[in-house]
PDB file of C-alpha atoms in Angstrom:
ATOM      1  CA  GLN A   1      17.409  -1.509  10.251  1.00 57.00           C
ATOM      2  CA  LYS A   2      14.095  -1.762   8.457  1.00 63.00           C
ATOM      3  CA  GLU A   3      12.144   1.498   8.261  1.00 90.00           C
ATOM      4  CA  VAL A   4       8.834  -0.072   9.276  1.00 95.00           C
ATOM      5  CA  GLU A   5       8.857  -3.224  11.348  1.00 95.00           C
ATOM      6  CA  GLN A   6       6.070  -5.644  12.085  1.00 94.00           C
ATOM      7  CA  ASN A   7       6.016  -9.079  13.650  1.00 86.00           C
ATOM      8  CA  SER A   8       5.402 -11.381  10.692  1.00 81.00           C
ATOM      9  CA  GLY A   9       3.390 -13.824  12.782  1.00 83.00           C
ATOM     10  CA  PRO A  10       1.437 -15.891  12.321  1.00 91.00           C
ATOM     11  CA  LEU A  11      -0.679 -14.480  15.125  1.00 95.00           C
ATOM     12  CA  SER A  12      -3.478 -16.785  16.201  1.00 97.00           C
ATOM     13  CA  VAL A  13      -6.408 -15.353  18.159  1.00 96.00           C
ATOM     14  CA  PRO A  14      -9.603 -17.126  19.306  1.00 97.00           C
ATOM     15  CA  GLU A  15     -12.853 -15.909  17.802  1.00 97.00           C
ATOM     16  CA  GLY A  16     -14.384 -13.144  19.908  1.00 97.00           C
ATOM     17  CA  ALA A  17     -11.069 -12.114  21.488  1.00 98.00           C
ATOM     18  CA  ILE A  18      -9.051  -8.950  20.898  1.00 97.00           C
ATOM     19  CA  ALA A  19      -6.319  -9.107  18.265  1.00 97.00           C
ATOM     20  CA  SER A  20      -3.414  -6.706  18.801  1.00 97.00           C
ATOM     21  CA  LEU A  21      -1.107  -5.842  15.923  1.00 97.00           C
ATOM     22  CA  ASN A  22       1.992  -3.736  16.389  1.00 96.00           C
ATOM     23  CA  CYS A  23       4.269  -1.655  14.201  1.00 96.00           C
ATOM     24  CA  THR A  24       7.358   0.462  14.831  1.00 97.00           C
ATOM     25  CA  TYR A  25       8.924   2.976  12.460  1.00 95.00           C
ATOM     26  CA  SER A  26      12.300   4.643  12.276  1.00 94.00           C
ATOM     27  CA  ASP A  27      11.655   8.037  10.624  1.00 89.00           C
ATOM     28  CA  ARG A  28      10.720  10.576  13.289  1.00 89.00           C
ATOM     29  CA  GLY A  29       9.428  12.900  10.575  1.00 86.00           C
ATOM     30  CA  SER A  30       6.617  10.511   9.672  1.00 88.00           C
ATOM     31  CA  GLN A  31       3.210  12.136   9.907  1.00 87.00           C
ATOM     32  CA  SER A  32       0.669   9.679   8.556  1.00 89.00           C
ATOM     33  CA  PHE A  33       0.015   6.090   9.514  1.00 93.00           C
ATOM     34  CA  PHE A  34      -2.184   3.521   7.853  1.00 94.00           C
ATOM     35  CA  TRP A  35      -3.358  -0.014   8.380  1.00 97.00           C
ATOM     36  CA  TYR A  36      -4.269  -2.102   5.365  1.00 97.00           C
ATOM     37  CA  ARG A  37      -5.780  -5.569   5.309  1.00 98.00           C
ATOM     38  CA  GLN A  38      -4.784  -7.944   2.532  1.00 97.00           C
ATOM     39  CA  TYR A  39      -6.496 -11.226   1.882  1.00 97.00           C
ATOM     40  CA  SER A  40      -4.528 -13.875   0.045  1.00 94.00           C
ATOM     41  CA  GLY A  41      -4.464 -13.118  -3.678  1.00 91.00           C
ATOM     42  CA  LYS A  42      -6.150  -9.753  -3.224  1.00 94.00           C
ATOM     43  CA  SER A  43      -4.966  -6.155  -3.075  1.00 96.00           C
ATOM     44  CA  PRO A  44      -4.554  -4.154   0.161  1.00 97.00           C
ATOM     45  CA  GLU A  45      -7.720  -2.634   1.582  1.00 96.00           C
ATOM     46  CA  LEU A  46      -7.553   0.461   3.802  1.00 95.00           C
ATOM     47  CA  ILE A  47      -8.774  -0.286   7.333  1.00 95.00           C
ATOM     48  CA  MET A  48      -7.692   2.689   9.427  1.00 94.00           C
ATOM     49  CA  PHE A  49      -5.558   5.789   9.242  1.00 92.00           C
ATOM     50  CA  ILE A  50      -4.308   8.003  12.052  1.00 93.00           C
ATOM     51  CA  TYR A  51      -2.339  11.237  12.119  1.00 90.00           C
ATOM     52  CA  SER A  52      -2.430  12.386  15.766  1.00 91.00           C
ATOM     53  CA  ASN A  53      -1.178  10.817  18.959  1.00 95.00           C
ATOM     54  CA  GLY A  54      -3.770   8.796  20.826  1.00 96.00           C
ATOM     55  CA  ASP A  55      -6.552   6.449  19.828  1.00 96.00           C
ATOM     56  CA  LYS A  56      -8.894   6.464  16.863  1.00 96.00           C
ATOM     57  CA  GLU A  57     -11.859   4.107  16.828  1.00 97.00           C
ATOM     58  CA  ASP A  58     -13.947   2.872  13.915  1.00 96.00           C
ATOM     59  CA  GLY A  59     -16.359   0.072  14.710  1.00 97.00           C
ATOM     60  CA  ARG A  60     -14.417  -2.946  15.941  1.00 97.00           C
ATOM     61  CA  PHE A  61     -11.087  -1.363  14.985  1.00 98.00           C
ATOM     62  CA  THR A  62      -8.937   0.976  17.081  1.00 98.00           C
ATOM     63  CA  ALA A  63      -5.693   2.510  15.866  1.00 97.00           C
ATOM     64  CA  GLN A  64      -3.245   3.786  18.460  1.00 98.00           C
ATOM     65  CA  LEU A  65      -0.345   6.134  17.763  1.00 97.00           C
ATOM     66  CA  ASN A  66       2.556   7.116  19.984  1.00 97.00           C
ATOM     67  CA  LYS A  67       4.949   9.350  18.042  1.00 94.00           C
ATOM     68  CA  ALA A  68       7.384   9.679  20.941  1.00 95.00           C
ATOM     69  CA  SER A  69       7.864   5.912  20.979  1.00 95.00           C
ATOM     70  CA  GLN A  70       7.514   5.659  17.169  1.00 96.00           C
ATOM     71  CA  TYR A  71       4.868   3.042  17.645  1.00 96.00           C
ATOM     72  CA  VAL A  72       1.502   2.414  16.043  1.00 97.00           C
ATOM     73  CA  SER A  73      -0.892  -0.412  16.756  1.00 97.00           C
ATOM     74  CA  LEU A  74      -4.203  -1.825  15.588  1.00 98.00           C
ATOM     75  CA  LEU A  75      -6.684  -3.495  17.904  1.00 98.00           C
ATOM     76  CA  ILE A  76      -9.473  -5.644  16.524  1.00 98.00           C
ATOM     77  CA  ARG A  77     -12.239  -6.299  19.028  1.00 98.00           C
ATOM     78  CA  ASP A  78     -14.620  -9.278  18.859  1.00 98.00           C
ATOM     79  CA  SER A  79     -12.394 -10.946  16.245  1.00 98.00           C
ATOM     80  CA  GLN A  80     -14.203 -12.826  13.499  1.00 97.00           C
ATOM     81  CA  PRO A  81     -12.936 -15.559  11.158  1.00 96.00           C
ATOM     82  CA  SER A  82     -13.329 -13.044   8.326  1.00 97.00           C
ATOM     83  CA  ASP A  83     -10.614 -10.937   9.997  1.00 97.00           C
ATOM     84  CA  SER A  84      -8.071 -13.630   9.094  1.00 97.00           C
ATOM     85  CA  ALA A  85      -5.705 -11.872   6.702  1.00 97.00           C
ATOM     86  CA  THR A  86      -2.333 -10.162   6.509  1.00 97.00           C
ATOM     87  CA  TYR A  87      -2.299  -6.713   8.072  1.00 97.00           C
ATOM     88  CA  LEU A  88       0.093  -4.184   6.602  1.00 97.00           C
ATOM     89  CA  CYS A  89       1.329  -1.141   8.484  1.00 97.00           C
ATOM     90  CA  ALA A  90       2.224   1.794   6.225  1.00 94.00           C
ATOM     91  CA  VAL A  91       3.939   5.034   7.153  1.00 92.00           C
ATOM     92  CA  GLY A  92       3.952   8.278   5.189  1.00 88.00           C
ATOM     93  CA  GLY A  93       5.429  11.694   5.418  1.00 75.00           C
ATOM     94  CA  VAL A  94       3.743  15.046   5.546  1.00 68.00           C
ATOM     95  CA  PHE A  95       0.368  15.514   3.924  1.00 61.00           C
ATOM     96  CA  GLY A  96       0.716  15.314   0.191  1.00 59.00           C
ATOM     97  CA  ASN A  97       3.841  13.168   0.266  1.00 67.00           C
ATOM     98  CA  GLU A  98       2.269  10.084  -1.121  1.00 74.00           C
ATOM     99  CA  LYS A  99       5.237   7.747  -0.692  1.00 85.00           C
ATOM    100  CA  LEU A 100       4.186   5.064   1.738  1.00 89.00           C
ATOM    101  CA  THR A 101       6.700   2.749   3.367  1.00 92.00           C
ATOM    102  CA  PHE A 102       5.189  -0.598   4.231  1.00 94.00           C
ATOM    103  CA  GLY A 103       6.061  -3.173   6.818  1.00 95.00           C
ATOM    104  CA  THR A 104       6.213  -6.799   5.747  1.00 94.00           C
ATOM    105  CA  GLY A 105       2.841  -7.482   7.316  1.00 95.00           C
ATOM    106  CA  THR A 106       1.489  -9.620  10.155  1.00 96.00           C
ATOM    107  CA  ARG A 107      -0.478 -12.718   9.255  1.00 96.00           C
ATOM    108  CA  LEU A 108      -3.505 -12.978  11.553  1.00 97.00           C
ATOM    109  CA  THR A 109      -5.541 -16.149  11.952  1.00 97.00           C
ATOM    110  CA  ILE A 110      -8.798 -16.124  13.911  1.00 97.00           C
ATOM    111  CA  ILE A 111      -9.540 -19.552  15.348  1.00 96.00           C
ATOM    112  CA  PRO A 112     -13.265 -20.428  15.484  1.00 94.00           C
TER     113      PRO A 112
ATOM    114  CA  LYS B   1     -18.245   5.530  -6.656  1.00 65.00           C
ATOM    115  CA  ALA B   2     -16.004   3.371  -8.847  1.00 79.00           C
ATOM    116  CA  GLY B   3     -12.725   2.275  -7.329  1.00 93.00           C
ATOM    117  CA  VAL B   4      -9.235   2.227  -8.783  1.00 97.00           C
ATOM    118  CA  THR B   5      -9.187   0.247 -12.022  1.00 97.00           C
ATOM    119  CA  GLN B   6      -6.066  -1.509 -13.265  1.00 98.00           C
ATOM    120  CA  THR B   7      -5.647  -3.243 -16.588  1.00 97.00           C
ATOM    121  CA  PRO B   8      -4.754  -5.855 -17.514  1.00 97.00           C
ATOM    122  CA  ARG B   9      -5.180  -8.128 -14.495  1.00 97.00           C
ATOM    123  CA  TYR B  10      -2.652 -10.668 -15.696  1.00 97.00           C
ATOM    124  CA  LEU B  11       0.287 -10.526 -18.063  1.00 97.00           C
ATOM    125  CA  ILE B  12       2.848 -13.058 -19.188  1.00 97.00           C
ATOM    126  CA  LYS B  13       5.980 -11.778 -20.887  1.00 97.00           C
ATOM    127  CA  THR B  14       9.440 -13.044 -21.708  1.00 97.00           C
ATOM    128  CA  ARG B  15      12.786 -11.596 -20.718  1.00 97.00           C
ATOM    129  CA  GLY B  16      13.841  -8.580 -22.742  1.00 97.00           C
ATOM    130  CA  GLN B  17      10.329  -7.517 -23.672  1.00 97.00           C
ATOM    131  CA  GLN B  18       8.638  -4.399 -22.418  1.00 98.00           C
ATOM    132  CA  VAL B  19       5.229  -3.939 -20.829  1.00 98.00           C
ATOM    133  CA  THR B  20       2.768  -1.125 -20.157  1.00 98.00           C
ATOM    134  CA  LEU B  21       0.300  -1.230 -17.295  1.00 98.00           C
ATOM    135  CA  SER B  22      -2.664   1.106 -16.925  1.00 98.00           C
ATOM    136  CA  CYS B  23      -4.401   2.647 -13.915  1.00 98.00           C
ATOM    137  CA  SER B  24      -7.568   4.734 -13.716  1.00 98.00           C
ATOM    138  CA  PRO B  25      -7.900   6.446 -10.321  1.00 97.00           C
ATOM    139  CA  ILE B  26     -11.011   7.074  -8.287  1.00 95.00           C
ATOM    140  CA  SER B  27     -12.953   9.981  -9.752  1.00 94.00           C
ATOM    141  CA  GLY B  28     -11.627  13.247  -8.338  1.00 91.00           C
ATOM    142  CA  HIS B  29      -8.318  11.758  -7.228  1.00 92.00           C
ATOM    143  CA  ARG B  30      -5.330  13.478  -8.788  1.00 92.00           C
ATOM    144  CA  SER B  31      -2.497  11.480  -7.258  1.00 92.00           C
ATOM    145  CA  VAL B  32      -1.557   8.051  -8.570  1.00 95.00           C
ATOM    146  CA  SER B  33       1.134   5.951  -6.916  1.00 95.00           C
ATOM    147  CA  TRP B  34       2.613   2.692  -8.135  1.00 97.00           C
ATOM    148  CA  TYR B  35       3.941  -0.123  -5.946  1.00 97.00           C
ATOM    149  CA  GLN B  36       5.584  -3.456  -6.586  1.00 98.00           C
ATOM    150  CA  GLN B  37       4.715  -6.378  -4.323  1.00 97.00           C
ATOM    151  CA  THR B  38       6.833  -9.531  -4.171  1.00 95.00           C
ATOM    152  CA  PRO B  39       6.970 -12.279  -1.536  1.00 90.00           C
ATOM    153  CA  GLY B  40      10.586 -11.455  -0.724  1.00 85.00           C
ATOM    154  CA  GLN B  41      10.521  -7.649  -0.647  1.00 88.00           C
ATOM    155  CA  GLY B  42       6.930  -6.909   0.262  1.00 90.00           C
ATOM    156  CA  LEU B  43       5.316  -3.716  -0.977  1.00 94.00           C
ATOM    157  CA  GLN B  44       7.778  -1.213  -2.409  1.00 95.00           C
ATOM    158  CA  PHE B  45       7.073   2.274  -3.696  1.00 94.00           C
ATOM    159  CA  LEU B  46       7.906   2.891  -7.350  1.00 96.00           C
ATOM    160  CA  PHE B  47       6.748   6.448  -8.038  1.00 94.00           C
ATOM    161  CA  GLU B  48       3.889   8.888  -7.690  1.00 93.00           C
ATOM    162  CA  TYR B  49       2.316  11.245 -10.192  1.00 94.00           C
ATOM    163  CA  PHE B  50       0.265  14.323  -9.482  1.00 91.00           C
ATOM    164  CA  SER B  51      -1.064  16.716 -12.119  1.00 91.00           C
ATOM    165  CA  GLU B  52       0.901  14.940 -14.844  1.00 94.00           C
ATOM    166  CA  THR B  53       4.213  15.379 -12.972  1.00 93.00           C
ATOM    167  CA  GLN B  54       6.289  12.819 -11.167  1.00 93.00           C
ATOM    168  CA  ARG B  55       6.309  14.084  -7.590  1.00 89.00           C
ATOM    169  CA  ASN B  56       7.960  11.209  -5.720  1.00 88.00           C
ATOM    170  CA  LYS B  57      10.254   8.408  -6.818  1.00 92.00           C
ATOM    171  CA  GLY B  58      11.395   5.190  -5.182  1.00 93.00           C
ATOM    172  CA  ASN B  59      14.642   3.285  -5.624  1.00 93.00           C
ATOM    173  CA  PHE B  60      13.995   1.392  -8.807  1.00 96.00           C
ATOM    174  CA  PRO B  61      16.151   1.360 -11.961  1.00 97.00           C
ATOM    175  CA  GLY B  62      15.382   3.566 -14.920  1.00 96.00           C
ATOM    176  CA  ARG B  63      13.760   0.627 -16.720  1.00 98.00           C
ATOM    177  CA  PHE B  64      10.701   1.484 -14.651  1.00 98.00           C
ATOM    178  CA  SER B  65       8.962   4.614 -15.838  1.00 97.00           C
ATOM    179  CA  GLY B  66       5.537   6.134 -15.773  1.00 97.00           C
ATOM    180  CA  ARG B  67       3.385   8.979 -16.880  1.00 97.00           C
ATOM    181  CA  GLN B  68       0.091  10.590 -16.062  1.00 98.00           C
ATOM    182  CA  PHE B  69      -2.446  12.073 -18.403  1.00 97.00           C
ATOM    183  CA  SER B  70      -4.606  15.155 -17.988  1.00 96.00           C
ATOM    184  CA  ASN B  71      -7.557  13.013 -16.840  1.00 95.00           C
ATOM    185  CA  SER B  72      -5.311  11.606 -14.032  1.00 96.00           C
ATOM    186  CA  ARG B  73      -5.093   8.171 -15.603  1.00 98.00           C
ATOM    187  CA  SER B  74      -1.593   6.761 -15.322  1.00 98.00           C
ATOM    188  CA  GLU B  75       0.539   4.236 -17.119  1.00 98.00           C
ATOM    189  CA  MET B  76       3.620   2.411 -15.948  1.00 98.00           C
ATOM    190  CA  ASN B  77       6.173   1.000 -18.347  1.00 98.00           C
ATOM    191  CA  VAL B  78       8.882  -1.551 -17.700  1.00 98.00           C
ATOM    192  CA  SER B  79      11.470  -2.085 -20.405  1.00 96.00           C
ATOM    193  CA  THR B  80      13.945  -4.913 -20.910  1.00 97.00           C
ATOM    194  CA  LEU B  81      12.063  -7.204 -18.572  1.00 98.00           C
ATOM    195  CA  GLU B  82      14.020  -9.408 -16.162  1.00 97.00           C
ATOM    196  CA  LEU B  83      12.903 -12.506 -14.301  1.00 96.00           C
ATOM    197  CA  GLY B  84      13.007 -10.522 -11.060  1.00 96.00           C
ATOM    198  CA  ASP B  85      10.331  -8.170 -12.371  1.00 97.00           C
ATOM    199  CA  SER B  86       7.738 -10.869 -11.804  1.00 97.00           C
ATOM    200  CA  ALA B  87       5.450  -9.326  -9.208  1.00 97.00           C
ATOM    201  CA  LEU B  88       2.068  -7.883  -8.415  1.00 97.00           C
ATOM    202  CA  TYR B  89       2.018  -4.251  -9.528  1.00 98.00           C
ATOM    203  CA  LEU B  90      -0.405  -2.140  -7.559  1.00 98.00           C
ATOM    204  CA  CYS B  91      -1.727   1.284  -8.290  1.00 97.00           C
ATOM    205  CA  ALA B  92      -3.154   3.513  -5.561  1.00 95.00           C
ATOM    206  CA  SER B  93      -4.944   6.832  -5.839  1.00 94.00           C
ATOM    207  CA  SER B  94      -5.611   9.663  -3.430  1.00 90.00           C
ATOM    208  CA  LEU B  95      -6.713  13.286  -3.546  1.00 86.00           C
ATOM    209  CA  GLY B  96      -3.046  14.257  -3.424  1.00 77.00           C
ATOM    210  CA  ASP B  97      -3.395  17.885  -2.405  1.00 76.00           C
ATOM    211  CA  ARG B  98      -1.603  18.928   0.751  1.00 65.00           C
ATOM    212  CA  GLY B  99      -4.589  19.658   2.905  1.00 53.00           C
ATOM    213  CA  GLY B 100      -5.801  16.864   5.127  1.00 52.00           C
ATOM    214  CA  ASP B 101      -6.808  13.243   5.221  1.00 58.00           C
ATOM    215  CA  GLN B 102      -5.135  11.647   2.226  1.00 74.00           C
ATOM    216  CA  PRO B 103      -5.468   7.885   2.423  1.00 86.00           C
ATOM    217  CA  GLN B 104      -4.522   5.905  -0.629  1.00 90.00           C
ATOM    218  CA  HIS B 105      -6.861   3.326  -2.095  1.00 94.00           C
ATOM    219  CA  PHE B 106      -5.510   0.425  -4.094  1.00 96.00           C
ATOM    220  CA  GLY B 107      -6.671  -1.200  -7.288  1.00 97.00           C
ATOM    221  CA  ASP B 108      -6.808  -4.969  -7.766  1.00 96.00           C
ATOM    222  CA  GLY B 109      -3.333  -4.984  -9.293  1.00 97.00           C
ATOM    223  CA  THR B 110      -1.689  -6.435 -12.377  1.00 98.00           C
ATOM    224  CA  ARG B 111       0.091  -9.718 -11.883  1.00 97.00           C
ATOM    225  CA  LEU B 112       3.119  -9.804 -14.188  1.00 98.00           C
ATOM    226  CA  SER B 113       4.925 -13.061 -14.838  1.00 97.00           C
ATOM    227  CA  ILE B 114       8.217 -13.155 -16.712  1.00 97.00           C
ATOM    228  CA  LEU B 115       9.226 -16.391 -18.408  1.00 94.00           C
TER     229      LEU B 115
END
């Protein structure tokens, strides 16, 4: 069983709609959760991070964490063509443990 | 504020050679982590350095090694290169102290091709 699982996609969403990206993890001791966006040929760019159960909003992005279900998600509201990229879910341990375990990523395409 | 800087951006080597990659973290960041990204395996953690000490290590063979200098800059070395070492090598930096929000920020990476 993979430690961090994501649907590889591709996920196609119409422009202006809400894109929903999901991630599950296996290590119950995980404490930190990150979403990175990676454009083709580029390096990962940090989008959101969340440490506590519940929702965290930043502009058009909302990260949701449910530790009991070992589930983390990313919602992108008012999707734009520039949001088309691969989204990587990363899971870390306690603060200061810098080892991140990444999912394989979900390829998102926003259709104009 | 300058981001994470990796050099060189591209490298071409042949099997059996060795290579050294360099990473300068964001100013004030003391933790440097290295990752390997390949199409088949995705992003995999190599190791992390903090205050010149290796603090975390992934599951890579001993041919992969690293070090960190007193100014937090880090180098990664791969010896006896194999074809399977062809990958994008990414460096990420963070504050690294065990106190709070600690997101890692990535450099542009070094793309290593083995012929």
